[in-house]
Amino acid sequence: MDHVALAEAADIIVVAPATAHVMAKVAQGLADDALTTTILATRAPVLFAPAMDAHMWENPATQENVARLKARGYTIA
């Protein structure tokens, strides 16, 4: 339940660096570690600061996940 306490106490969650893997997990609603579980349990704003190879960033799968995150109200910096 620690992740729920963190999620409730947070004013903002900043994910930096945000890998393609972490963003894909959150975009798909997967919560299998402390970070993704906390993100999915929070009502605080979430800011992703992507950090990856340019080809990974430009990949259509990554861009679809980014679009999904944005549509859900997450911020991508």
Rosetta silent file (secondary structure, phi, psi, omega in degrees, C-alpha in Angstrom):
SEQUENCE: MDHVALAEAADIIVVAPATAHVMAKVAQGLADDALTTTILATRAPVLFAPAMDAHMWENPATQENVARLKARGYTIA
SCORE:     score description
SCORE:     0.000 S_00000001
   1 L     0.000   -2.669  178.949    0.000    0.000    0.000 S_00000001
   2 H   -60.055  -36.715 -179.184    3.035    2.314    0.034 S_00000001
   3 H   -65.066  -33.529  178.365    2.448    3.171   -3.612 S_00000001
   4 H   -70.022  -39.438  177.408   -1.067    4.353   -2.819 S_00000001
   5 H   -63.646  -42.684  176.323    0.234    6.550   -0.009 S_00000001
   6 H   -61.748  -44.212 -178.813    2.819    8.045   -2.368 S_00000001
   7 H   -62.002  -39.627 -179.113    0.168    8.569   -5.036 S_00000001
   8 H   -74.818  -30.177 -176.991   -2.145   10.342   -2.609 S_00000001
   9 H   -83.700  -18.350 -173.179    0.610   12.522   -1.122 S_00000001
  10 L   -71.340  137.451  170.234    2.078   13.681   -4.435 S_00000001
  11 L   -87.641  -30.514  176.466    1.514   17.198   -5.718 S_00000001
  12 L  -159.015  150.351  172.911    3.069   16.172   -9.041 S_00000001
  13 E  -117.622  123.641  177.642    4.887   13.127  -10.388 S_00000001
  14 E  -112.607  122.313  178.324    7.823   13.765  -12.700 S_00000001
  15 E  -104.827  104.232 -176.928    9.206   10.816  -14.615 S_00000001
  16 E  -144.505  116.208    2.106   12.701   11.762  -15.748 S_00000001
  17 E   -81.592  145.967  176.593   14.099   10.117  -17.668 S_00000001
  18 E   -99.047  110.302  179.587   10.963    8.609  -19.151 S_00000001
  19 L   -79.759  162.134  175.251   11.907    5.622  -21.264 S_00000001
  20 H   -58.554  -36.444 -178.566    9.824    4.305  -24.141 S_00000001
  21 H   -64.538  -47.916 -179.418    9.211    1.228  -21.998 S_00000001
  22 H   -64.609  -43.651  179.900    7.788    3.124  -19.014 S_00000001
  23 H   -64.456  -37.764  178.209    5.595    5.316  -21.196 S_00000001
  24 H   -64.734  -41.775  179.299    4.293    2.258  -23.057 S_00000001
  25 H   -61.160  -45.864 -179.429    3.450    0.514  -19.785 S_00000001
  26 H   -67.610  -40.114  179.168    1.488    3.498  -18.493 S_00000001
  27 H   -60.870  -31.413  179.911   -0.223    4.019  -21.871 S_00000001
  28 L   -91.481   -2.931  179.026   -1.393    0.401  -21.719 S_00000001
  29 L    78.681   23.086  179.518   -2.467    0.649  -18.075 S_00000001
  30 L   -87.245  133.094 -179.596    0.159   -1.790  -16.812 S_00000001
  31 L  -133.438   85.081 -176.049    1.156   -1.429  -13.170 S_00000001
  32 L  -121.218   14.775  175.281    3.772   -4.027  -12.335 S_00000001
  33 L  -152.244  175.735 -175.391    6.322   -1.989  -10.376 S_00000001
  34 H   -62.653  -40.198 -177.874    6.376    0.851   -7.854 S_00000001
  35 H   -65.400  -54.540 -176.156    6.629    3.610  -10.457 S_00000001
  36 H   -67.593  -32.747  177.324    3.808    2.529  -12.758 S_00000001
  37 H   -66.796  -42.248  178.722    1.566    1.568   -9.858 S_00000001
  38 H   -64.064  -43.174  179.175    2.049    4.975   -8.250 S_00000001
  39 H   -60.511  -45.274 -177.353    1.348    6.757  -11.541 S_00000001
  40 H   -72.140  -19.470 -178.727   -1.856    4.827  -12.121 S_00000001
  41 H   -93.504  -10.393 -174.459   -3.000    5.401   -8.525 S_00000001
  42 L   -88.766  156.652  170.185   -2.426    9.163   -8.391 S_00000001
  43 L  -109.240   -0.498  179.100   -4.738   12.051   -9.098 S_00000001
  44 L   -76.049  157.829  174.409   -1.789   14.453   -9.233 S_00000001
  45 L   -61.332  146.769  177.740   -0.483   15.752  -12.553 S_00000001
  46 E  -122.637  128.939  179.599    2.108   13.504  -14.194 S_00000001
  47 E  -116.720  123.299  175.941    4.932   14.891  -16.312 S_00000001
  48 E  -102.756  130.390  174.257    7.001   12.622  -18.550 S_00000001
  49 E  -112.186   91.670 -174.444   10.420   13.850  -19.742 S_00000001
  50 E   -60.501  141.745  176.834   11.240   11.408  -22.553 S_00000001
  51 L  -145.200  105.316 -179.046   14.824   10.244  -22.929 S_00000001
  52 L  -164.817  170.045  175.403   15.614    7.793  -25.694 S_00000001
  53 L   -57.997  144.784 -178.579   17.273    7.351  -29.056 S_00000001
  54 H   -57.962  -37.474  179.835   15.740    9.523  -31.799 S_00000001
  55 H   -67.317  -36.662  176.389   14.713    6.457  -33.804 S_00000001
  56 H   -65.757  -41.982  179.859   12.898    5.043  -30.773 S_00000001
  57 H   -62.041  -41.335 -177.203   11.146    8.383  -30.230 S_00000001
  58 H   -78.250  -11.534 -178.445   10.044    8.551  -33.880 S_00000001
  59 L   -59.158  135.624 -179.350    8.788    4.966  -33.936 S_00000001
  60 H   -55.545  -34.706  179.246    5.037    4.841  -34.646 S_00000001
  61 H   -64.653  -43.113  178.071    4.438    2.660  -31.581 S_00000001
  62 H   -64.143  -43.953 -179.308    6.085    5.237  -29.314 S_00000001
  63 H   -65.386  -34.241  175.105    4.170    8.074  -30.941 S_00000001
  64 H   -65.550  -41.017  178.304    0.883    6.188  -30.493 S_00000001
  65 H   -65.725  -39.859  177.337    1.689    5.720  -26.809 S_00000001
  66 H   -62.131  -44.324  178.480    2.553    9.422  -26.451 S_00000001
  67 H   -61.627  -40.740  178.825   -0.737   10.368  -28.095 S_00000001
  68 H   -64.289  -44.073  178.706   -2.620    8.056  -25.745 S_00000001
  69 H   -61.342  -45.776  178.704   -0.867    9.547  -22.705 S_00000001
  70 H   -60.608  -41.994  179.910   -1.646   13.093  -23.863 S_00000001
  71 H   -62.020  -26.559  179.176   -5.296   12.159  -24.475 S_00000001
  72 L   -90.524    2.258  175.359   -5.469   10.980  -20.857 S_00000001
  73 L    96.338    3.759  175.340   -4.134   14.284  -19.562 S_00000001
  74 L   -76.002  150.435  178.061   -0.500   13.394  -18.981 S_00000001
  75 E  -101.861  134.649  176.102    2.087   16.030  -19.913 S_00000001
  76 E  -113.654  118.769 -177.000    5.008   15.179  -22.187 S_00000001
  77 L   -93.658    0.000    0.000    7.872   17.674  -21.893 S_00000001
